PDB file of C-alpha atoms in Angstrom:
ATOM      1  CA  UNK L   1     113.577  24.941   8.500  1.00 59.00           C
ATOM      2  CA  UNK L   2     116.980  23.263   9.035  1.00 62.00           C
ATOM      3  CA  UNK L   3     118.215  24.562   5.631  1.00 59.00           C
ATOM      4  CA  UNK L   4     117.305  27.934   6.203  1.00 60.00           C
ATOM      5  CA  UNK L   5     119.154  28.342   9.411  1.00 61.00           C
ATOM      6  CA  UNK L   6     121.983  26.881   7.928  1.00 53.00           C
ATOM      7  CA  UNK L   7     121.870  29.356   4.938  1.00 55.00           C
ATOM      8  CA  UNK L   8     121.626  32.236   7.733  1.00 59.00           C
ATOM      9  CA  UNK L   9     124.402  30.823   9.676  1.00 52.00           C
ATOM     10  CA  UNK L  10     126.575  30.384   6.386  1.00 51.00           C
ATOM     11  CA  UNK L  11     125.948  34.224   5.518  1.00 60.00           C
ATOM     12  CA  UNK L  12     126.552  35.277   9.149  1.00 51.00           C
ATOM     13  CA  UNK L  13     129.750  33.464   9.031  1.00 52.00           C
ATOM     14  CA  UNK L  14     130.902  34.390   5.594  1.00 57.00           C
ATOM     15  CA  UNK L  15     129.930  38.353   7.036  1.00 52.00           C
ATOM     16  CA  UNK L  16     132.455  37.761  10.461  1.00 53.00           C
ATOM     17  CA  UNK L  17     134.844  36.180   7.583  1.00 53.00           C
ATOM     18  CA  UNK L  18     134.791  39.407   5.488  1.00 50.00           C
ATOM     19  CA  UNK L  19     135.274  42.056   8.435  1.00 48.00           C
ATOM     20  CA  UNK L  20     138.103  40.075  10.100  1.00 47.00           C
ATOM     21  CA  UNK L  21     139.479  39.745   6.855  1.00 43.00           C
ATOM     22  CA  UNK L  22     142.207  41.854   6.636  1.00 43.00           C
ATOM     23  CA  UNK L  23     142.879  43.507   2.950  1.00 39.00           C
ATOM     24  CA  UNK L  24     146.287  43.481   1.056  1.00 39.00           C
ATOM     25  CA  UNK L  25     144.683  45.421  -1.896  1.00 37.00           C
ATOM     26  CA  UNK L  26     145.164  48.215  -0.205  1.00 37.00           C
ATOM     27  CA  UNK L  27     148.456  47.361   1.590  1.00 38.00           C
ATOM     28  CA  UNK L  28     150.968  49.415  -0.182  1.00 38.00           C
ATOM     29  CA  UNK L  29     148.874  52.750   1.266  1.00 39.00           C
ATOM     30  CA  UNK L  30     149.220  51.426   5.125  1.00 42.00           C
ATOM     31  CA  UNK L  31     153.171  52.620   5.069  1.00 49.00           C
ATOM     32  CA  UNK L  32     153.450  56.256   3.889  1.00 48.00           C
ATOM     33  CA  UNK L  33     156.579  56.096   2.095  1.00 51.00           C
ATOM     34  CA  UNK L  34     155.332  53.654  -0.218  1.00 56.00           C
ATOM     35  CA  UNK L  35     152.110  56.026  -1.403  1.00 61.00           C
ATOM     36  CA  UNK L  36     153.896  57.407  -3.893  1.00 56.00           C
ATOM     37  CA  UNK L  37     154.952  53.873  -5.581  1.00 60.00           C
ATOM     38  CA  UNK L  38     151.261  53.361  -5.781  1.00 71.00           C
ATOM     39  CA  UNK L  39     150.537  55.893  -8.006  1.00 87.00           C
ATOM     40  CA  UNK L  40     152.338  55.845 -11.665  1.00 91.00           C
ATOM     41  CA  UNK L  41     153.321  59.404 -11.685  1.00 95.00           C
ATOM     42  CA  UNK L  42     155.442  58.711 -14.958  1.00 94.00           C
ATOM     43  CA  UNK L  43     151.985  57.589 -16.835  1.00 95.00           C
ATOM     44  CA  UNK L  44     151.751  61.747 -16.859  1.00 96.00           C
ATOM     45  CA  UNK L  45     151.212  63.294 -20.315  1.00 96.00           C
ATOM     46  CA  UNK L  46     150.240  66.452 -19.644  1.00 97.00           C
ATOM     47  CA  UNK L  47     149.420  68.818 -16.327  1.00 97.00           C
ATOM     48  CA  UNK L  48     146.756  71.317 -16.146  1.00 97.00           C
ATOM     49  CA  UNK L  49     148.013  74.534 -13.841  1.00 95.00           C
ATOM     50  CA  UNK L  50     145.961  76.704 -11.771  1.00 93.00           C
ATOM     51  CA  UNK L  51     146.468  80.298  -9.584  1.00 89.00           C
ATOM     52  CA  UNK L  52     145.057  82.829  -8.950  1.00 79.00           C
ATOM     53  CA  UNK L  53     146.517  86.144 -10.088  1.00 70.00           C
ATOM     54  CA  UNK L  54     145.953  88.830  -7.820  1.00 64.00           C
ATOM     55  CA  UNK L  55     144.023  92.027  -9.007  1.00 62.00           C
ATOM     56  CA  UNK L  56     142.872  94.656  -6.726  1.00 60.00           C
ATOM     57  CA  UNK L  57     139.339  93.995  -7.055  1.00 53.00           C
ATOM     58  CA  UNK L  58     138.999  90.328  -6.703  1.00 56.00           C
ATOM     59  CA  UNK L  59     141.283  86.885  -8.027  1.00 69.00           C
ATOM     60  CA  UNK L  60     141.553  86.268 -11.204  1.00 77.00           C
ATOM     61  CA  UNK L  61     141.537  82.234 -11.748  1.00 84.00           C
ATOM     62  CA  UNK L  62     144.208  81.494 -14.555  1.00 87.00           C
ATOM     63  CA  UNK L  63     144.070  77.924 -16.351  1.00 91.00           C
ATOM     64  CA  UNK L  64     146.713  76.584 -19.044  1.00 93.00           C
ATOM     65  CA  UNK L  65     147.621  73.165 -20.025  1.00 95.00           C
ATOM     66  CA  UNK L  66     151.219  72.048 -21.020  1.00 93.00           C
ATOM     67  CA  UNK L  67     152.999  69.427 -22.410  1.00 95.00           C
ATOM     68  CA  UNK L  68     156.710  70.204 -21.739  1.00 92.00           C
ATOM     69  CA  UNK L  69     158.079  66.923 -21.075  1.00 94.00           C
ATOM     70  CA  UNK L  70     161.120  68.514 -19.409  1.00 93.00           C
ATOM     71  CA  UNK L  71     158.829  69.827 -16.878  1.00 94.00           C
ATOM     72  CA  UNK L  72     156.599  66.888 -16.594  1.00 95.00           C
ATOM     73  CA  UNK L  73     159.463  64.865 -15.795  1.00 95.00           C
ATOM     74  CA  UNK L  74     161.051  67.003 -12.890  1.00 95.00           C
ATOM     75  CA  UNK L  75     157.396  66.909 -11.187  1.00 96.00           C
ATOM     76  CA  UNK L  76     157.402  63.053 -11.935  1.00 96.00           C
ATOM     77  CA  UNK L  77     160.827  62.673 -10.149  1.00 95.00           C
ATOM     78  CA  UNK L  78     159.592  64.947  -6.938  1.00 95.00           C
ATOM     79  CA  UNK L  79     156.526  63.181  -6.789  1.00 95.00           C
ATOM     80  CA  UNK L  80     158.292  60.146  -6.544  1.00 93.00           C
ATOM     81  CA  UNK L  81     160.185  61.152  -3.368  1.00 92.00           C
ATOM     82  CA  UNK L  82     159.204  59.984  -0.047  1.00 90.00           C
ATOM     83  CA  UNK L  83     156.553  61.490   1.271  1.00 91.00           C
ATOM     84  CA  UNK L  84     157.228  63.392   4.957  1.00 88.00           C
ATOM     85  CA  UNK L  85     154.747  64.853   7.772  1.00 87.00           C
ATOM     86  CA  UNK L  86     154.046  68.029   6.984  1.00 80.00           C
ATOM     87  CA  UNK L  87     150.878  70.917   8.467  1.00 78.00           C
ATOM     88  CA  UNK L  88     148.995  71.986   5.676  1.00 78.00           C
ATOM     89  CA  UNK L  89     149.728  75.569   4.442  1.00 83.00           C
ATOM     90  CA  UNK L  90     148.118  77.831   2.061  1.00 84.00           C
ATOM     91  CA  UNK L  91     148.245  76.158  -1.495  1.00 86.00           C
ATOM     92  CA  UNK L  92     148.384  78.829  -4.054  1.00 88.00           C
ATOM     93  CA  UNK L  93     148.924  76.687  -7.135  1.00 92.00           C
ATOM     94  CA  UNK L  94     146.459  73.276  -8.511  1.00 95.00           C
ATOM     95  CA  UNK L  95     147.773  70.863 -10.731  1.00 97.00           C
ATOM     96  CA  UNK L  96     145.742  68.274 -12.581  1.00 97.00           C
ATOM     97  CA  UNK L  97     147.457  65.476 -13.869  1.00 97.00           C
ATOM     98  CA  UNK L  98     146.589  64.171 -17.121  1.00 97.00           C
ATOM     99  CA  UNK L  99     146.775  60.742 -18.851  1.00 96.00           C
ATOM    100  CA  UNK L 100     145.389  59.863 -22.268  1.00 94.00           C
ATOM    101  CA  UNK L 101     143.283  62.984 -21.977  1.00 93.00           C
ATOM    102  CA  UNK L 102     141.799  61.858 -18.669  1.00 95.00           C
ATOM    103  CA  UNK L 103     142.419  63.496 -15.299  1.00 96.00           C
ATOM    104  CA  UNK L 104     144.061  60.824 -12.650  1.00 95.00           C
ATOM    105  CA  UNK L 105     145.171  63.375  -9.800  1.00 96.00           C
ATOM    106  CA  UNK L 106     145.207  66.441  -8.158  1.00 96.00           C
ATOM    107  CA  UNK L 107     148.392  68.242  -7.095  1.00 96.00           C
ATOM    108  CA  UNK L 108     148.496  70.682  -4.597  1.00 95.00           C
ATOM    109  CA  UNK L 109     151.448  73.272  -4.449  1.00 94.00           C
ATOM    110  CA  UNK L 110     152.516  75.225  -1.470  1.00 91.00           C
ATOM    111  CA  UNK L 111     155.359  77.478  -1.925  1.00 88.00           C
ATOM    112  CA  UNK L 112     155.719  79.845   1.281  1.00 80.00           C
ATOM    113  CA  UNK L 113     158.908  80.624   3.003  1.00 78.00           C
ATOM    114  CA  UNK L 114     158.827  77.987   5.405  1.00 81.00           C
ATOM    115  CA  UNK L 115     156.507  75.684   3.471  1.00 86.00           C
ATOM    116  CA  UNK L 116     157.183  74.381   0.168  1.00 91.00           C
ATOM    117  CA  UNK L 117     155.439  71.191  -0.915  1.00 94.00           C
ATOM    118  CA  UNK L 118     153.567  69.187  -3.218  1.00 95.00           C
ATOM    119  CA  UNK L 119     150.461  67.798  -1.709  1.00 94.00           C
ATOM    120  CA  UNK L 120     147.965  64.816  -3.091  1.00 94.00           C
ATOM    121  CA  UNK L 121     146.073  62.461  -1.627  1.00 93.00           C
ATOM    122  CA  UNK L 122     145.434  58.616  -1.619  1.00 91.00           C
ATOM    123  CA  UNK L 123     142.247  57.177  -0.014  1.00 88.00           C
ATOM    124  CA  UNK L 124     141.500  60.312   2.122  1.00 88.00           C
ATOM    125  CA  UNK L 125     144.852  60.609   3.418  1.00 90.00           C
ATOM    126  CA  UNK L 126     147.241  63.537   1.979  1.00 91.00           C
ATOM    127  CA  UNK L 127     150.905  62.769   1.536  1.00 92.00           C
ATOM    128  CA  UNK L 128     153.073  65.637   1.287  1.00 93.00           C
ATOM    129  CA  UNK L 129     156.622  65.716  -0.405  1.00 94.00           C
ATOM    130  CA  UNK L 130     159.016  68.595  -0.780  1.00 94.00           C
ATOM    131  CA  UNK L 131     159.192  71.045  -3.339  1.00 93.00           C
ATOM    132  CA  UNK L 132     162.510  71.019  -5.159  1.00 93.00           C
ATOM    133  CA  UNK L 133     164.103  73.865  -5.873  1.00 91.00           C
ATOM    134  CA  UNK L 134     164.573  72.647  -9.460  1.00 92.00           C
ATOM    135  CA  UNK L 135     160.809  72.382  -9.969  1.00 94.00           C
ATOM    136  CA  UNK L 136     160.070  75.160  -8.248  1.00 92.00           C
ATOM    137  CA  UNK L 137     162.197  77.562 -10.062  1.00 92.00           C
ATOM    138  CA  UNK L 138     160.241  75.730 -13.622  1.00 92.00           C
ATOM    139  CA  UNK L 139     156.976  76.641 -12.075  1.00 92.00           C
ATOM    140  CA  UNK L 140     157.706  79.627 -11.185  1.00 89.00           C
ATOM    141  CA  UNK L 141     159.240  80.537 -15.050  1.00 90.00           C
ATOM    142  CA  UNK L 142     155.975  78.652 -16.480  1.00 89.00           C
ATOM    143  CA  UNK L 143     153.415  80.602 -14.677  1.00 86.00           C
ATOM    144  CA  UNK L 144     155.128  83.857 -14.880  1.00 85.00           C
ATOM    145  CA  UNK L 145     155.724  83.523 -18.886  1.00 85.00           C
ATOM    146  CA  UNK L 146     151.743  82.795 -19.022  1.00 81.00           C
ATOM    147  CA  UNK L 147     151.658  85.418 -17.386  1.00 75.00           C
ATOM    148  CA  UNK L 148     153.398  87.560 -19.793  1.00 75.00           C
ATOM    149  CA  UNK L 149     151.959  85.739 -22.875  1.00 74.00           C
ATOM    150  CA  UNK L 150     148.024  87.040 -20.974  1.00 69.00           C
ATOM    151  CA  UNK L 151     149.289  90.491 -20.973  1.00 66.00           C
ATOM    152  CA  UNK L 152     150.406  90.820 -24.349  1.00 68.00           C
ATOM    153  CA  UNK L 153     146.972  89.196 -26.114  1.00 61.00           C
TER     154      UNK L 153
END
């Protein structure tokens, strides 16, 4: 009997241990501007882009995948930045980021007048980061030569 309410009070202790425990695995997501350092953005090998071209009947979902390292690495060096508060606004462009053929995180793109970012999140929480105008202006050439390249096929 004495060894079984010692077991009990062990767990119950080890339990109160655990929740007061605070956790440094996660510390480097407690301070916003170091989200970004958390995630290896440069591990990027290829992105998968997605928007939605408008039609008059309904949205047309376009995919394509690309390897341009020159791109890659001007969304690497944005990403990087630190991120800033930001309101959500409409995102009219996915990205999936791509290493070794896997699929390590999402990208969100918002390009309105007053609201141009690059959303993603990291344990629930999004962390926004402006869109640079050098970036931008690639994305912008990227989708509209898919574009093109749809139209001719």
């Amino acid at each position: 009997m004495k060894a079984k309410r010692l077991f009990s009070l062990l767990i119950v202790g080890m339990f109160l241990n655990a929740c007061n425990n605070k956790s440094v695995g996660n510390k480097e997501f407690a301070d916003s501007e170091n989200a970004s350092a958390a995630i290896n953005f440069a591990s990027t090998d290829s992105v998968e882009i997605n928007f939605y071209k408008p039609s008059k009947q309904q949205k047309e979902k376009q995919t394509f995948l690309i390897q341009d390292t020159a791109f890659i690495s001007a969304l690497v060096v944005n990403l990087n930045e630190a991120p800033v508060d930001k309101n959500e606004c409409s995102h009219i462009i996915k990205m999936y980021l791509f290493n070794k053929g896997e699929v390590y995180k999402t990208i969100y793109v918002a390009m309105g007048d007053s609201c141009q970012y690059l959303a993603y999140a990291v344990n629930s929480k999004s962390y926004f980061v402006p869109l640079q105008m050098e970036l931008e202006n690639r994305l912008v050439q990227l989708v509209l030569n898919h574009q093109t390249n749809e139209t001719k096929k």
